[in-house]
Short mmCIF file of C-alpha atoms in Angstrom, two decimals:
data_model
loop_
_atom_site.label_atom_id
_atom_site.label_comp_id
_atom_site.label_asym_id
_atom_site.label_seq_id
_atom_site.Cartn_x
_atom_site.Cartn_y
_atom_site.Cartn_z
CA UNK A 1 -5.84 19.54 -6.88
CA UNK A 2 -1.82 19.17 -6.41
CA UNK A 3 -1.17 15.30 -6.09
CA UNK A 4 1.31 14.28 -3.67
CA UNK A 5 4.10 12.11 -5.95
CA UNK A 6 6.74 9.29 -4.79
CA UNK A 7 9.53 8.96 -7.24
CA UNK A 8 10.71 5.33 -7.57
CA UNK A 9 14.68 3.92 -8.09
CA UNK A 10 13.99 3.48 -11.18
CA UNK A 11 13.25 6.63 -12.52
CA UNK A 12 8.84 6.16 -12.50
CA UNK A 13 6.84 8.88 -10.85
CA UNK A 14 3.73 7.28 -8.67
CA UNK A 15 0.85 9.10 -7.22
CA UNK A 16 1.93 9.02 -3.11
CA UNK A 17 -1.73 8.74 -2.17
CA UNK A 18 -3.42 4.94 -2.64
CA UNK A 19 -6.63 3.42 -1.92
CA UNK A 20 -6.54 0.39 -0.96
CA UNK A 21 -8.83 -2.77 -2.09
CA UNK A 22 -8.06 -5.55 1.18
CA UNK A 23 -8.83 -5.22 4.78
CA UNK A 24 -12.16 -3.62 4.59
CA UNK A 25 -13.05 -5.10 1.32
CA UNK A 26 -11.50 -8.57 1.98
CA UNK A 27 -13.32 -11.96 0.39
CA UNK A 28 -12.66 -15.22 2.53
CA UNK A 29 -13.84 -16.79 -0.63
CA UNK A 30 -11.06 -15.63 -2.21
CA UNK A 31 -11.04 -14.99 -6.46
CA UNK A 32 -13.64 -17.95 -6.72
CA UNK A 33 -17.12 -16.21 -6.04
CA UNK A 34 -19.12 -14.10 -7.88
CA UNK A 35 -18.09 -10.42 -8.23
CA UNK A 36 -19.65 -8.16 -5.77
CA UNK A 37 -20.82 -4.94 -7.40
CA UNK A 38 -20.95 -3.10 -3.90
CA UNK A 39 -17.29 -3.47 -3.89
CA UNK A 40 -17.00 -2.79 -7.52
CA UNK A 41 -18.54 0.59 -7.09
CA UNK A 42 -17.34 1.97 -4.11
CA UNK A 43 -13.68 1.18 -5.85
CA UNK A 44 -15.47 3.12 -9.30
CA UNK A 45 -16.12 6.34 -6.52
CA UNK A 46 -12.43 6.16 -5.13
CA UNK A 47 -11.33 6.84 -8.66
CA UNK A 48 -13.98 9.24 -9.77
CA UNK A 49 -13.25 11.47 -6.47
CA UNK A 50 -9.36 11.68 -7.25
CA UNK A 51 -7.63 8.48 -6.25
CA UNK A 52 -5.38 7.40 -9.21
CA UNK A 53 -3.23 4.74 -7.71
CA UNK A 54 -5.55 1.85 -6.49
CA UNK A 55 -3.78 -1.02 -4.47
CA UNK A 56 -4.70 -4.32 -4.99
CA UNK A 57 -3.43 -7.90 -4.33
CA UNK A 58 -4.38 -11.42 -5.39
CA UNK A 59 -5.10 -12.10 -1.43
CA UNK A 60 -7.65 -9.73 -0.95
CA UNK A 61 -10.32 -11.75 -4.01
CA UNK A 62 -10.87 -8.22 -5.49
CA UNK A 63 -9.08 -7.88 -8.48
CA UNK A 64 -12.23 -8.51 -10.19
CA UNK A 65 -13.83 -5.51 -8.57
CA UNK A 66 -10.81 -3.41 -8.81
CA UNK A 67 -10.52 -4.15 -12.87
CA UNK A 68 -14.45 -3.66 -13.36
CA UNK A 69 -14.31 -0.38 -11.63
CA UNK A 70 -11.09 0.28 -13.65
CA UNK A 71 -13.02 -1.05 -17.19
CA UNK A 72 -16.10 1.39 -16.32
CA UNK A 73 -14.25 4.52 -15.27
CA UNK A 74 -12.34 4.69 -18.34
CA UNK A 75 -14.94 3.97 -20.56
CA UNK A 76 -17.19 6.60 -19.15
CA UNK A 77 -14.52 9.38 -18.57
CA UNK A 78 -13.17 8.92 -21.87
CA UNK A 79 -9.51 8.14 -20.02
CA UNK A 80 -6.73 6.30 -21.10
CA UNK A 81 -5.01 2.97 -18.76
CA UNK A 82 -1.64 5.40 -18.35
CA UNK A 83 -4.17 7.81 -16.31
CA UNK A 84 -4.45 5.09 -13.39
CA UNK A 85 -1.41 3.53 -11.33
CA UNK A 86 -2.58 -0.06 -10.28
CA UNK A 87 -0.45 -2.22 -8.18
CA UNK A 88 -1.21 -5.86 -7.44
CA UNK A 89 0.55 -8.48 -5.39
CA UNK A 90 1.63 -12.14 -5.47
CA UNK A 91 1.64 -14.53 -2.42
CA UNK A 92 -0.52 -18.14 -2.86
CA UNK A 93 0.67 -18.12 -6.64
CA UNK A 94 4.41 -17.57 -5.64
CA UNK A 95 5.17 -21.37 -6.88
CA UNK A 96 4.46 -20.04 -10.50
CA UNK A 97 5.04 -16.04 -10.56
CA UNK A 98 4.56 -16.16 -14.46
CA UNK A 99 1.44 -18.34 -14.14
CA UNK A 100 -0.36 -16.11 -10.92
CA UNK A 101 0.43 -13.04 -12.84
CA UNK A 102 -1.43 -13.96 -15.67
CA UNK A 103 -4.53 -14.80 -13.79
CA UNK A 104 -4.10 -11.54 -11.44
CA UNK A 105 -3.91 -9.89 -15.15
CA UNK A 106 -7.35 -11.67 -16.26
CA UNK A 107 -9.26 -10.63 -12.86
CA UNK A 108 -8.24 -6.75 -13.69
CA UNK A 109 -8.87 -7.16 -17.30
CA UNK A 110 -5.78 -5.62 -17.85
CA UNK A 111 -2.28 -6.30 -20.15
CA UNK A 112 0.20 -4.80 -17.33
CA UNK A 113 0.15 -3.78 -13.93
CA UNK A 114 2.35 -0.84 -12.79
CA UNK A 115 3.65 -2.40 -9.53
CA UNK A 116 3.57 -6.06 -8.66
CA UNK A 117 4.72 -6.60 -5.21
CA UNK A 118 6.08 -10.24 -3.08
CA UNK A 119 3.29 -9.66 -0.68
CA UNK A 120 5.35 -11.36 2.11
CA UNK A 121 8.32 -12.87 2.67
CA UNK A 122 6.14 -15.63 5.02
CA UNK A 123 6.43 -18.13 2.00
CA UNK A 124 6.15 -21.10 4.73
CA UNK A 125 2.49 -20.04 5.06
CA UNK A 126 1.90 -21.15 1.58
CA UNK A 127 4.09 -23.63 2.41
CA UNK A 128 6.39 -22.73 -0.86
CA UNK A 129 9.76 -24.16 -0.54
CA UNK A 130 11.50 -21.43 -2.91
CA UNK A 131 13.57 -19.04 -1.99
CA UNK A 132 13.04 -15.17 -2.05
CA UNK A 133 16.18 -14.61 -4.84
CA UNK A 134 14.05 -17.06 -7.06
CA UNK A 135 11.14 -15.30 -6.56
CA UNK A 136 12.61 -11.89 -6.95
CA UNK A 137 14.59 -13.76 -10.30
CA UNK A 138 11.05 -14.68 -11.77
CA UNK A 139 9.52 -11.20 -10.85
CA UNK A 140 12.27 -9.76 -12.87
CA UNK A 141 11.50 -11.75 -15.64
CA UNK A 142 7.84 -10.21 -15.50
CA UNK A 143 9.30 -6.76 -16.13
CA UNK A 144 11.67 -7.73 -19.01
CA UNK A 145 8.25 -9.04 -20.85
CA UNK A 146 6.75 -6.01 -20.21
CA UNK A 147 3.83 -6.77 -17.80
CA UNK A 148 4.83 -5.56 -15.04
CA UNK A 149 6.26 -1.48 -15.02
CA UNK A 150 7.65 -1.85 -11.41
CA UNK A 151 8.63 -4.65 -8.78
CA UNK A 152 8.82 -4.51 -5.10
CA UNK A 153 7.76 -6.41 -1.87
CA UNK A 154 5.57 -5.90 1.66
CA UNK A 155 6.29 -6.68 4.87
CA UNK A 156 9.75 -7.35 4.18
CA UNK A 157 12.22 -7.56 7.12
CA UNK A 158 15.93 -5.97 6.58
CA UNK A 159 16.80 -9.79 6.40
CA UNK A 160 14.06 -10.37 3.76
CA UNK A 161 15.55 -7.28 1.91
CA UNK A 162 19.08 -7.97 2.22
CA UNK A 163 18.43 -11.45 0.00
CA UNK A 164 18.21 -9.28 -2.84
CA UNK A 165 20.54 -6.44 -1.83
CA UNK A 166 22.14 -7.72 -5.26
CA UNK A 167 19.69 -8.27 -7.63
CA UNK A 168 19.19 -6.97 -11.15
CA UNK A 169 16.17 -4.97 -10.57
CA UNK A 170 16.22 -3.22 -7.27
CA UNK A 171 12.92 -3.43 -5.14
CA UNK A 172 10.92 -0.06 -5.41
CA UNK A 173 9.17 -0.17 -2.39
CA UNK A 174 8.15 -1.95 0.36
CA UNK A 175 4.70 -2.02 1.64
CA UNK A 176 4.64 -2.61 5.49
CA UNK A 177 2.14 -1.82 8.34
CA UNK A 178 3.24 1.78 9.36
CA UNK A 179 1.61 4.23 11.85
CA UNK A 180 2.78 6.13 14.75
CA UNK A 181 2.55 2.71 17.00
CA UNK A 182 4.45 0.97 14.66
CA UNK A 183 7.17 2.84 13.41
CA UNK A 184 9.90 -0.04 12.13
CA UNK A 185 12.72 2.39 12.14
CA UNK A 186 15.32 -0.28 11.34
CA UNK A 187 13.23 -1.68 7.87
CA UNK A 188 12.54 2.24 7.32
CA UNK A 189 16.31 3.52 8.00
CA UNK A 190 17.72 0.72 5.36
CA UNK A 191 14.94 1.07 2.67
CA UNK A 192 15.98 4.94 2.93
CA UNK A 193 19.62 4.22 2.62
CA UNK A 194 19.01 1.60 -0.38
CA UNK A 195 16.09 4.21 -2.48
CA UNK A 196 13.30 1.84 -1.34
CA UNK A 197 9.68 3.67 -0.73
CA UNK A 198 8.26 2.78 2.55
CA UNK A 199 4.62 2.02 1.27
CA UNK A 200 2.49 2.59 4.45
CA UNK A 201 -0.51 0.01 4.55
CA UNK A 202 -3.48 0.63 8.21
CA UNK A 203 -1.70 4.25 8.84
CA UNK A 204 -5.01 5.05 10.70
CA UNK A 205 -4.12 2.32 13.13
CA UNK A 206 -3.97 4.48 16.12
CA UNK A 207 -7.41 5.41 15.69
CA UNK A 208 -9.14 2.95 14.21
CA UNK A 209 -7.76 -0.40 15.19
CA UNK A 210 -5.54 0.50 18.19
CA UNK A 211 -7.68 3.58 19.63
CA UNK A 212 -7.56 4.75 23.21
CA UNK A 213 -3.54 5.00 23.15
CA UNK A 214 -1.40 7.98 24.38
CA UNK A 215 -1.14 9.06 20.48
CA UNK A 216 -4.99 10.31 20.72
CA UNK A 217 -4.75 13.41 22.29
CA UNK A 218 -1.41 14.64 20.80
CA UNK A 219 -3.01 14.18 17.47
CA UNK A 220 -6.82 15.23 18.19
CA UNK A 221 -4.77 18.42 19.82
CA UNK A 222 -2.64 18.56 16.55
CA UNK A 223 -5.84 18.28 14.11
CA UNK A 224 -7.87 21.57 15.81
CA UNK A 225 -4.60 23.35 15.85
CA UNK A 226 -4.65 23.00 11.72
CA UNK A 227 -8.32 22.74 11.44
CA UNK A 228 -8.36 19.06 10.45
CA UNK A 229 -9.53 15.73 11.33
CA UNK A 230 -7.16 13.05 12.95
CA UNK A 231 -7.09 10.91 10.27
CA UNK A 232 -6.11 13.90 7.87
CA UNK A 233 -2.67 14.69 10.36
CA UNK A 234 -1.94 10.98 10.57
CA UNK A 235 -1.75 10.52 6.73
CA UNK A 236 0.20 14.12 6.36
CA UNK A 237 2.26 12.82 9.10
CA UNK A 238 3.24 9.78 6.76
CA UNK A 239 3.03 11.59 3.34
CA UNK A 240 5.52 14.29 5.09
CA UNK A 241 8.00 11.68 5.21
CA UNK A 242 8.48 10.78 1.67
CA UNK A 243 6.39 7.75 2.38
CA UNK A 244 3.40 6.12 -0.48
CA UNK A 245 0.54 5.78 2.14
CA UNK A 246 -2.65 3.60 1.39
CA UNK A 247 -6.07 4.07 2.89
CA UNK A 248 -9.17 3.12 2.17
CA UNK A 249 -12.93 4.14 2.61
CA UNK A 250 -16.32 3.41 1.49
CA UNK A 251 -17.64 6.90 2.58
CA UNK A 252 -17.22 9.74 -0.40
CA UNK A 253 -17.07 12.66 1.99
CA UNK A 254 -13.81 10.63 3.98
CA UNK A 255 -12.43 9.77 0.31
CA UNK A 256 -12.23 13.54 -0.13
CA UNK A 257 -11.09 14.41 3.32
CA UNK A 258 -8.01 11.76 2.73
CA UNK A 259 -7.09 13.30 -0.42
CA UNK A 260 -6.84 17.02 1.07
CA UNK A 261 -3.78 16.09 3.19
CA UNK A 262 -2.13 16.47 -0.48
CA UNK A 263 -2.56 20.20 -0.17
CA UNK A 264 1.01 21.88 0.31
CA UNK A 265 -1.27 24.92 2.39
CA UNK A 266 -1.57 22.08 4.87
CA UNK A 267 2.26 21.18 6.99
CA UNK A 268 2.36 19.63 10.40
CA UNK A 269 5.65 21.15 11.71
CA UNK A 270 8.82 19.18 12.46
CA UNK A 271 8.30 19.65 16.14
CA UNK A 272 4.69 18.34 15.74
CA UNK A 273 6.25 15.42 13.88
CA UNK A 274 8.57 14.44 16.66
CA UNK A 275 5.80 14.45 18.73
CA UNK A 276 3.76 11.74 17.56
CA UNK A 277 7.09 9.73 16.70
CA UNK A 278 7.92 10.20 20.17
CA UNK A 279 4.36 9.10 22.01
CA UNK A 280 3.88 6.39 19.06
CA UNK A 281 6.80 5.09 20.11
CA UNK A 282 5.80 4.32 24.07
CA UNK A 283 3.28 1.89 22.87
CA UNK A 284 3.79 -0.81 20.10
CA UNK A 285 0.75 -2.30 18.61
CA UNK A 286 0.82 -4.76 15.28
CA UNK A 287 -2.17 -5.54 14.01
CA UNK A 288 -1.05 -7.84 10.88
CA UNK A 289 2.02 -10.77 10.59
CA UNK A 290 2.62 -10.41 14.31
CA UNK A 291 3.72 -14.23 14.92
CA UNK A 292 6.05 -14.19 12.04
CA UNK A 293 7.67 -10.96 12.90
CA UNK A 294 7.53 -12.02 16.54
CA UNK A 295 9.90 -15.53 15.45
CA UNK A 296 12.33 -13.26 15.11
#
């Protein structure tokens, strides 16, 4: 199978289809408890059915998982660590970048990460008193000693962004909540305009978290025009964008129905497009970060 590619600002090629290890997966424990091998498998049968880039974050207390599915899939398919694209993320250990990196590092069992994303710009959650340039400074440092390929950030605002508008390393992406009832035109109009990827984290949203809306019927009417299921149309509808999109199951026969919208035989037209931008666009819905993006 053809994979769907996003090509970065700075010149790196990443696979445009993720699978992501939060939300669903999620440990209120956080990286203290034991590993969970349920996790740690289903993660192993995401790779094994075709996802290469897996999406993690220090957050989510699966890194462990993520770098024991990573250890065994390599080992048993005789691969190499350039065949996978991992990304991780940084938030609690933003006091000490260098320090949370090396644990995140430990967890996956790995010596670099391809992308290491600020995994908000909320940093008086944490209650960090730093500033987003530092950050950004000792994130750049992290590339410059090699452990980190890529840098970027999620759920940055254009005000978030435009702190380090400047900066030595440009962001590559940034990861925000994207589907057709949250469409963040003004974030997604300046990341285009400054070669940032709009990473698309819950683009199922309409249907699984936020069903019922006016979006259902244009896309259920959509998905039997092409033959395809709803969630297959809402990740082409992202993916035809330009945009990295990350999903996630635990369910092999979805896995391989997610990574099918990467087939060039399937195109929603522009018209067909426009028309879930359009109804999306009647009825906002946020599931994640509301009050914070609310405060302003």
């Amino acid at each position: 199978r053809k994979m769907a590619k996003v090509k970065f600002n700075n010149g790196i090629v990443a696979p445009a289809l993720a699978f992501g290890t939060g939300t669903a997966w999620f440990h209120s424990k956080g990286n203290e408890q034991d590993l969970k091998e349920d996790v740690a498998s289903s993660i192993k049968q995401a790779i094994e059915v075709g996802f290469v880039h897996l999406d993690g974050a220090e957050m989510y207390g699966t890194e462990k998982e993520l770098g024991k599915a990573v250890k065994e899939y390599l080992q048993q398919n005789n691969k190499k660590r350039e065949d996978l694209f991992i990304t991780t993320k940084i938030f609690r250990g933003l006091p000490n970048p260098q320090e949370a990196l090396r644990s995140s590092l430990e967890r996956l069992g790995l010596e670099y990460v391809d992308l290491y994303l600020i995994h908000a710009p909320f940093f008086s959650k944490i209650k960090h008193t730093g500033t987003i340039k530092e950050a950004w400074n000792e994130l750049e440092a992290l590339v410059d000693a090699g452990l980190v390929k890529s840098i970027g950030v999620s759920n940055f605002r254009v005000c978030d962004l435009k702190e380090i508008s400047d900066a030595r390393i440009k962001p590559v992406v940034n990861q925000i909540e994207y589907h057709p009832y949250l469409q963040q035109s003004d974030i997604v109009n300046y990341c285009y305009s400054n070669e940032i990827v709009i990473a698309c984290y819950s683009p199922l949203a309409s249907i699984n978290l936020n069903p019922g809306g006016p979006v259902d019927s244009v896309v259920e009417e959509i998905a039997k025009k092409h033959q395809k299921t709803q969630a297959q149309v809402l990740l082409k509808w992202s993916l035809q964008k330009g945009h990295l999109v990350v999903t996630t199951s635990s369910k092999k026969e979805r896995l391989e129905e997610f990574l099918t919208t990467q087939d060039e035989s399937f195109q929603l037209t522009q018209e067909e497009i426009q028309q879930i931008d359009r109804t999306g666009a009647k009825q906002p819905f946020r599931k994640y970060w509301a009050p914070e993006f609310e405060q302003n």
